[in-house]
Amino acid sequence: MVALESTDTQAGVAGMTIDVQAVSHSFDLHGAPLPVLDGVELRVEPGELVALLGPSGCGKSTLLRLVAGLEPPSRGSILADGRPIDGPDPSRVVVFQDPTLYPWRTVRDNVALGLEARGLLRSQGHRIDKALALVGLTGFERAYPHQLSGGMAQRAALARALVNDPRLLILDEPLGKLDSLTRLAMQSELVDLWRSSGFTGLLVTHDIEEALFMATRVIVFSGRPARIKADLPIDRPYPRHRGDPVLTELRHRILELLGLAETW
Amino acid sequence: MSVNDTAAALPAANGGALPIGGGLPSNLLLRFSAAALLWFAASGVTALWPDAADAQEWERTGEFASLLVVAAGLLVLAALLAAAIRPAPRSRLEAAIASLSASVPWLIALALGVTGWEILTAKLNLLPRPFFVPPQALLEVYLDDWPRLLDCFAASLRLLITGYAVGSILGVVTGVAIGWSRAVGYWVHPVLRLIGPLPATAWLPIAFFAFPTSWSASVFLIALASGVPVTVLTWSGVAGVNSAYYDIARTLGASPRFLVLKVAVPAAMPHVFVGLFMGLGASFAVLVVAEMLGVKSGVGWYLQWAQGWAAYGNMYAALLVMALLCSGLVTLLFRVRDRLLAWQKGMLKW
Ligand SMILES: Nc1ncnc2c1ncn2[C@@H]1O[C@H](COP(=O)(O)OP(=O)(O)OP(=O)(O)O)[C@@H](O)[C@H]1O
Ligand SMILES: [Mg+2]
């Protein structure tokens, strides 16, 4: 696989600072408010890769949507580099839980989406092939999404995000649909990519090993409405080893926090 | 040669098989020969059996018989090609012969039908005249009146295409606008609710009065008939677009213009095509009515004119032209759709 070089201007994009300040959010469900986030306080420094863990349906994806600027929070505010987020911006790119490729576009045209939307197809078009190579989809440029497997679609969605050279990469279970082998390989790829290009990362995952292998910090949420239960720095050098006893110890703690200690 | 001979030839076609190379069916030679034989028979019946004594003698009988012989000759040629040349598998010639051989049952049925038609009308005079005419009467029309028919065909095509294009373009634009903008929806939706179900022909008296020419009135009516279904279907297509498609484009820096043109419209395209097909059907109906009642040209006018003169041969000839026009346009639209929506799997075939 090939490394995706960042923009010509500097070696490595400056990562973005994200400041989530006392954010609460609720949805309207059958006329009654459904509180989903409850006073979330979180500061992510440039270049950090923060993993978010929590029970299903607690509000992790919701938090990511707010950070992406797709919805405003009900209460509190979110700052990107000190400025309030008032809408989506291509510097903050999301890989959604569901790949949602456009069925009428080929894989290549799907990956080209961001460049096309910003009128950069001419000048930056060469990045598309690199992004496709990075996720191992070379040779499938002209395939349509219905001709891909679930894992390939997810990788195409990843390439569609990476090609934009984001300063904040928001990943919502990006490897959830991959088989375990590809998944391990992609984890290493993502870590290499993150280390070489320096973006800030927010990663939601259900896989504790994945969080410990990749992240600089793990945030553990409570059940809905989500509150931050623990904020654990993972102070281990890269490249990490999955058998690292420190990580094993942390894994035990996280399972405890999630109320699953007895399964250990 | 009589009809009985041709009937006797049929079982033979299904009998002994003759092995032929390539991917073609092995009894191809027999199948083509049987069809050819029946066309020869049809020609023989037409040319050799004298017309009924108690009725008129039809013109162009000889020409029609020759035409049938040509058809039969082409089938013989196909049979010879299939048997003797043995086209290489997957060659274009093989593909052509294979598709022709798939139509053999139809070719046989057509030959039988033409023969029966010929016998019932010209030969035995069993059907009431002047409403039923033999096939050579149609040929006579095509040979003698083709300049006028061609004019009418061109006029119909021009009127239809103009009206349909105006209606479809306005329909797509309106549909997208209603689906996209709440304000447009607020104003246009009730109008569409009220006007939409009204058949376009109901506007006919007003249209012919309000427009400067009957031609522009007809364009309006056809545009209305095709525009309404296109609008409604485009709108429902745009309204049904997965909102995640917009989320993705927005986080990648898409402008509202991009969201409309590159997300909403392509995502709604399958619906738009349903509307385009419905609109095309509606526009045929309006075309014929408008031409019969107002416009002084076109196939619809020709139909009306032929009926006025009790020229039933001309009427059938015009009907056939009309059928070819409509079915040709529908086929064309299917081609366009298959090309534009190639990304859809499990497509219907027509
Ligand atoms: N648009 C919406 N309208 C109403 N309720 C919503 C909406 N989106 C999410 N919710 C609710 O908010 C809660 C949190 O959803 P969210 O998708 O953030 O969970 P999650 O933590 O990402 O879960 P998972 O790990 O299963 O993906 C859920 O209970 C869900 O029902
Ligand atoms: Mg989620």
XYZ file of C-alpha atoms in Angstrom, chain B residues 1-348:
348
model
C -49.344 -23.476 -54.173
C -52.194 -23.702 -51.730
C -52.596 -23.167 -48.033
C -52.626 -26.905 -47.453
C -49.079 -27.249 -48.706
C -47.856 -24.745 -46.179
C -49.669 -26.493 -43.367
C -48.030 -29.732 -44.386
C -44.631 -28.091 -44.252
C -44.971 -27.193 -40.590
C -44.453 -30.580 -38.873
C -41.370 -31.134 -40.990
C -39.818 -28.063 -39.457
C -39.980 -29.558 -35.998
C -38.845 -32.965 -37.219
C -35.325 -34.135 -38.085
C -32.526 -31.953 -36.817
C -29.581 -30.969 -38.957
C -26.367 -30.431 -37.029
C -24.861 -27.016 -37.674
C -21.689 -25.690 -36.077
C -21.269 -22.644 -33.856
C -23.554 -21.635 -31.009
C -26.642 -21.604 -33.230
C -29.573 -24.001 -32.779
C -28.960 -27.141 -34.775
C -32.264 -27.198 -36.658
C -31.799 -23.632 -37.806
C -31.859 -24.516 -41.480
C -35.216 -26.217 -41.123
C -36.688 -23.424 -39.071
C -35.678 -20.775 -41.581
C -36.821 -22.945 -44.484
C -40.226 -23.470 -42.928
C -40.655 -19.747 -42.460
C -39.446 -19.052 -45.997
C -41.841 -21.631 -47.376
C -44.767 -19.973 -45.649
C -43.812 -16.586 -47.043
C -43.573 -18.084 -50.516
C -47.007 -19.565 -49.934
C -48.406 -16.207 -48.868
C -46.993 -14.703 -52.040
C -48.434 -17.501 -54.143
C -51.884 -17.092 -52.640
C -51.750 -13.357 -53.289
C -50.541 -13.537 -56.850
C -52.166 -16.672 -58.246
C -55.551 -16.871 -56.561
C -57.847 -14.475 -58.444
C -59.622 -11.777 -56.455
C -63.269 -12.407 -55.535
C -65.524 -11.866 -58.532
C -68.214 -9.990 -56.601
C -65.843 -7.218 -55.503
C -63.369 -4.798 -56.921
C -60.021 -5.942 -58.271
C -57.319 -4.603 -55.987
C -54.404 -2.560 -57.218
C -50.814 -3.370 -56.358
C -51.506 -7.071 -55.860
C -48.471 -7.970 -57.937
C -46.214 -5.618 -55.993
C -47.431 -7.015 -52.710
C -46.772 -10.557 -53.884
C -43.265 -9.516 -54.916
C -42.685 -8.024 -51.501
C -43.660 -11.315 -49.921
C -41.286 -13.145 -52.259
C -38.496 -10.794 -51.200
C -39.208 -11.577 -47.548
C -39.148 -15.277 -48.322
C -35.943 -14.859 -50.298
C -34.250 -13.116 -47.386
C -35.194 -16.008 -45.146
C -33.728 -18.457 -47.635
C -30.580 -16.375 -47.639
C -30.466 -16.463 -43.839
C -30.918 -20.211 -43.884
C -28.101 -20.621 -46.389
C -25.825 -18.333 -44.432
C -26.533 -20.200 -41.232
C -25.908 -23.573 -42.826
C -23.185 -23.006 -45.376
C -20.956 -20.230 -44.102
C -21.002 -21.355 -40.477
C -20.233 -17.961 -39.016
C -17.598 -17.919 -36.337
C -19.029 -17.991 -32.824
C -19.617 -14.540 -31.390
C -19.266 -12.899 -34.799
C -21.679 -10.122 -35.627
C -23.226 -12.252 -38.356
C -23.845 -15.066 -35.916
C -25.479 -12.667 -33.487
C -27.727 -11.332 -36.252
C -28.742 -14.811 -37.378
C -29.301 -15.942 -33.807
C -31.618 -13.018 -33.095
C -33.425 -13.631 -36.379
C -33.846 -17.292 -35.535
C -35.390 -16.324 -32.218
C -38.069 -14.522 -34.247
C -38.850 -17.515 -36.447
C -42.092 -18.359 -34.614
C -43.187 -14.782 -35.169
C -42.169 -14.874 -38.814
C -44.243 -18.026 -39.261
C -47.243 -16.533 -37.485
C -46.967 -13.363 -39.563
C -46.892 -15.317 -42.806
C -49.965 -17.271 -41.753
C -51.679 -14.076 -40.630
C -50.984 -12.260 -43.878
C -52.191 -15.242 -45.871
C -55.372 -15.463 -43.843
C -55.959 -11.730 -44.135
C -55.429 -11.882 -47.892
C -57.871 -14.772 -48.287
C -60.584 -13.306 -46.077
C -60.527 -9.949 -47.828
C -59.375 -9.926 -51.437
C -59.852 -13.565 -52.305
C -63.157 -14.542 -50.694
C -64.569 -11.130 -49.811
C -65.918 -12.471 -46.515
C -65.414 -9.321 -44.435
C -67.678 -6.271 -44.705
C -66.359 -3.629 -47.051
C -65.197 -0.902 -47.082
C -64.074 -1.299 -43.462
C -61.762 -4.216 -44.192
C -59.139 -3.979 -46.877
C -56.514 -6.463 -48.017
C -52.834 -5.859 -47.219
C -52.087 -4.687 -50.763
C -54.377 -1.730 -50.114
C -51.962 -0.555 -47.423
C -49.062 -1.074 -49.777
C -50.933 0.954 -52.350
C -51.210 3.819 -49.870
C -47.528 3.674 -49.028
C -46.552 3.585 -52.701
C -48.926 6.276 -53.922
C -49.431 8.590 -50.979
C -46.046 8.413 -49.289
C -45.154 12.106 -49.708
C -48.203 13.152 -47.748
C -47.758 10.427 -45.140
C -44.129 11.380 -44.720
C -45.132 15.020 -44.265
C -47.665 14.029 -41.651
C -45.166 11.804 -39.903
C -42.635 14.631 -39.766
C -45.266 17.108 -38.564
C -46.408 14.760 -35.795
C -42.866 14.041 -34.746
C -42.003 17.728 -34.629
C -45.078 18.630 -32.617
C -44.647 15.735 -30.240
C -40.946 16.289 -29.641
C -41.408 20.015 -29.111
C -44.256 19.613 -26.640
C -42.672 16.695 -24.861
C -39.309 18.404 -24.544
C -40.871 21.574 -23.157
C -43.042 19.567 -20.758
C -40.247 17.300 -19.551
C -37.733 20.067 -19.004
C -40.240 22.254 -17.164
C -41.443 19.188 -15.268
C -37.987 18.238 -14.028
C -37.192 21.835 -13.075
C -40.524 22.285 -11.263
C -40.269 18.905 -9.571
C -36.787 19.641 -8.258
C -37.884 23.105 -7.128
C -40.882 21.744 -5.212
C -38.800 18.966 -3.679
C -36.043 21.350 -2.713
C -37.632 24.603 -1.661
C -40.320 24.797 0.943
C -41.557 28.120 -0.434
C -41.954 26.807 -3.964
C -43.671 23.724 -2.578
C -46.086 25.875 -0.607
C -47.279 27.691 -3.713
C -47.005 25.086 -6.418
C -48.192 21.994 -4.575
C -51.880 23.026 -4.220
C -51.984 24.128 -7.862
C -50.547 20.804 -8.918
C -53.034 18.976 -6.693
C -55.919 20.744 -8.386
C -54.743 20.880 -11.998
C -52.710 17.689 -12.174
C -55.496 15.106 -12.304
C -57.358 17.041 -15.013
C -56.751 15.427 -18.430
C -54.857 17.827 -20.640
C -57.505 17.459 -23.348
C -59.977 19.251 -21.070
C -58.012 22.421 -21.823
C -58.462 21.948 -25.526
C -61.221 24.527 -26.150
C -59.452 27.185 -24.095
C -56.068 26.391 -25.580
C -57.204 26.707 -29.189
C -58.859 29.983 -28.304
C -56.078 31.440 -26.160
C -53.057 30.577 -28.291
C -52.256 32.398 -31.532
C -51.943 29.218 -33.568
C -53.371 25.759 -33.180
C -49.812 24.481 -33.337
C -48.683 26.445 -30.285
C -51.884 25.428 -28.517
C -51.051 21.797 -29.212
C -47.502 22.247 -27.944
C -48.976 23.647 -24.765
C -51.365 20.727 -24.366
C -48.693 18.106 -24.980
C -46.306 19.912 -22.630
C -49.016 19.989 -19.985
C -49.847 16.310 -20.418
C -46.224 15.214 -20.175
C -45.130 17.861 -17.683
C -47.510 16.909 -14.884
C -46.359 13.309 -14.364
C -42.734 14.323 -14.800
C -43.169 17.034 -12.159
C -44.889 14.765 -9.666
C -42.442 11.897 -10.049
C -39.367 14.150 -9.982
C -40.671 15.780 -6.866
C -41.302 12.494 -5.101
C -37.871 11.314 -6.209
C -36.160 14.382 -4.783
C -38.207 14.225 -1.596
C -37.204 10.610 -1.102
C -33.450 11.099 -1.384
C -31.577 9.520 1.518
C -30.617 12.434 3.765
C -27.263 10.764 4.450
C -26.330 11.577 0.835
C -26.663 15.254 1.662
C -24.744 14.887 4.949
C -21.830 13.332 3.132
C -21.704 15.995 0.440
C -22.064 18.799 2.973
C -19.177 17.588 5.126
C -17.076 17.443 1.956
C -17.731 21.110 1.211
C -20.563 20.893 -1.319
C -22.445 24.061 -2.244
C -26.268 24.065 -2.428
C -25.930 24.047 -6.204
C -23.835 20.896 -6.014
C -26.367 19.310 -3.649
C -29.141 19.892 -6.170
C -27.357 19.040 -9.400
C -24.987 16.317 -8.270
C -26.893 14.703 -5.412
C -30.640 15.330 -5.575
C -31.090 15.043 -9.334
C -29.057 11.873 -9.956
C -30.540 10.229 -6.867
C -34.045 11.035 -8.133
C -33.304 9.886 -11.685
C -35.053 6.482 -11.451
C -38.238 8.292 -10.418
C -37.765 10.929 -13.098
C -37.705 8.209 -15.732
C -40.952 6.716 -14.498
C -42.434 10.181 -14.930
C -40.904 10.513 -18.389
C -42.498 7.246 -19.497
C -45.880 8.229 -18.116
C -45.571 11.639 -19.734
C -44.680 10.134 -23.095
C -47.784 7.947 -23.034
C -49.978 10.900 -22.112
C -48.455 13.025 -24.856
C -49.364 10.445 -27.540
C -53.001 10.652 -26.548
C -52.994 14.435 -26.626
C -51.112 14.521 -29.910
C -53.753 12.487 -31.721
C -56.641 14.439 -30.251
C -55.008 17.798 -30.963
C -54.280 16.817 -34.545
C -57.771 15.504 -35.083
C -59.413 18.613 -33.707
C -57.171 21.519 -34.486
C -53.904 21.110 -36.294
C -54.178 20.709 -40.046
C -51.323 18.257 -40.384
C -49.875 15.198 -38.725
C -50.818 11.557 -38.569
C -53.830 12.284 -36.377
C -55.157 14.695 -38.967
C -54.471 12.127 -41.713
C -56.479 9.519 -39.784
C -59.380 11.908 -39.490
C -59.161 12.891 -43.142
C -59.001 9.278 -44.323
C -62.023 8.418 -42.264
C -63.918 11.347 -43.736
C -63.327 9.965 -47.225
C -64.012 6.413 -46.092
C -60.479 5.656 -47.264
C -59.951 2.806 -44.862
C -56.752 1.656 -46.495
C -55.244 5.057 -45.786
C -56.500 4.883 -42.232
C -54.871 1.541 -41.526
C -51.691 2.731 -43.174
C -51.680 5.836 -40.966
C -52.434 3.803 -37.860
C -49.429 1.639 -38.575
C -47.264 4.731 -39.011
C -48.591 6.110 -35.726
C -47.861 2.833 -33.951
C -44.315 2.832 -35.303
C -43.830 6.434 -34.209
C -45.040 5.813 -30.649
C -43.300 2.509 -30.172
C -40.104 3.912 -31.671
C -40.080 6.801 -29.207
C -40.788 4.533 -26.263
C -37.949 2.246 -27.342
C -35.665 5.242 -27.667
C -36.535 6.392 -24.163
C -35.792 2.902 -22.844
C -32.391 3.038 -24.530
C -31.637 6.381 -22.926
C -32.739 5.115 -19.546
C -30.725 1.920 -19.776
C -27.682 3.984 -20.580
C -28.175 6.640 -17.886
C -29.308 4.240 -15.184
C -26.845 1.481 -15.966
C -25.812 1.636 -12.322
C -29.153 0.188 -11.262
C -29.146 -3.549 -11.056
C -32.039 -5.873 -11.763
C -33.493 -3.559 -14.363
C -36.737 -4.335 -16.149
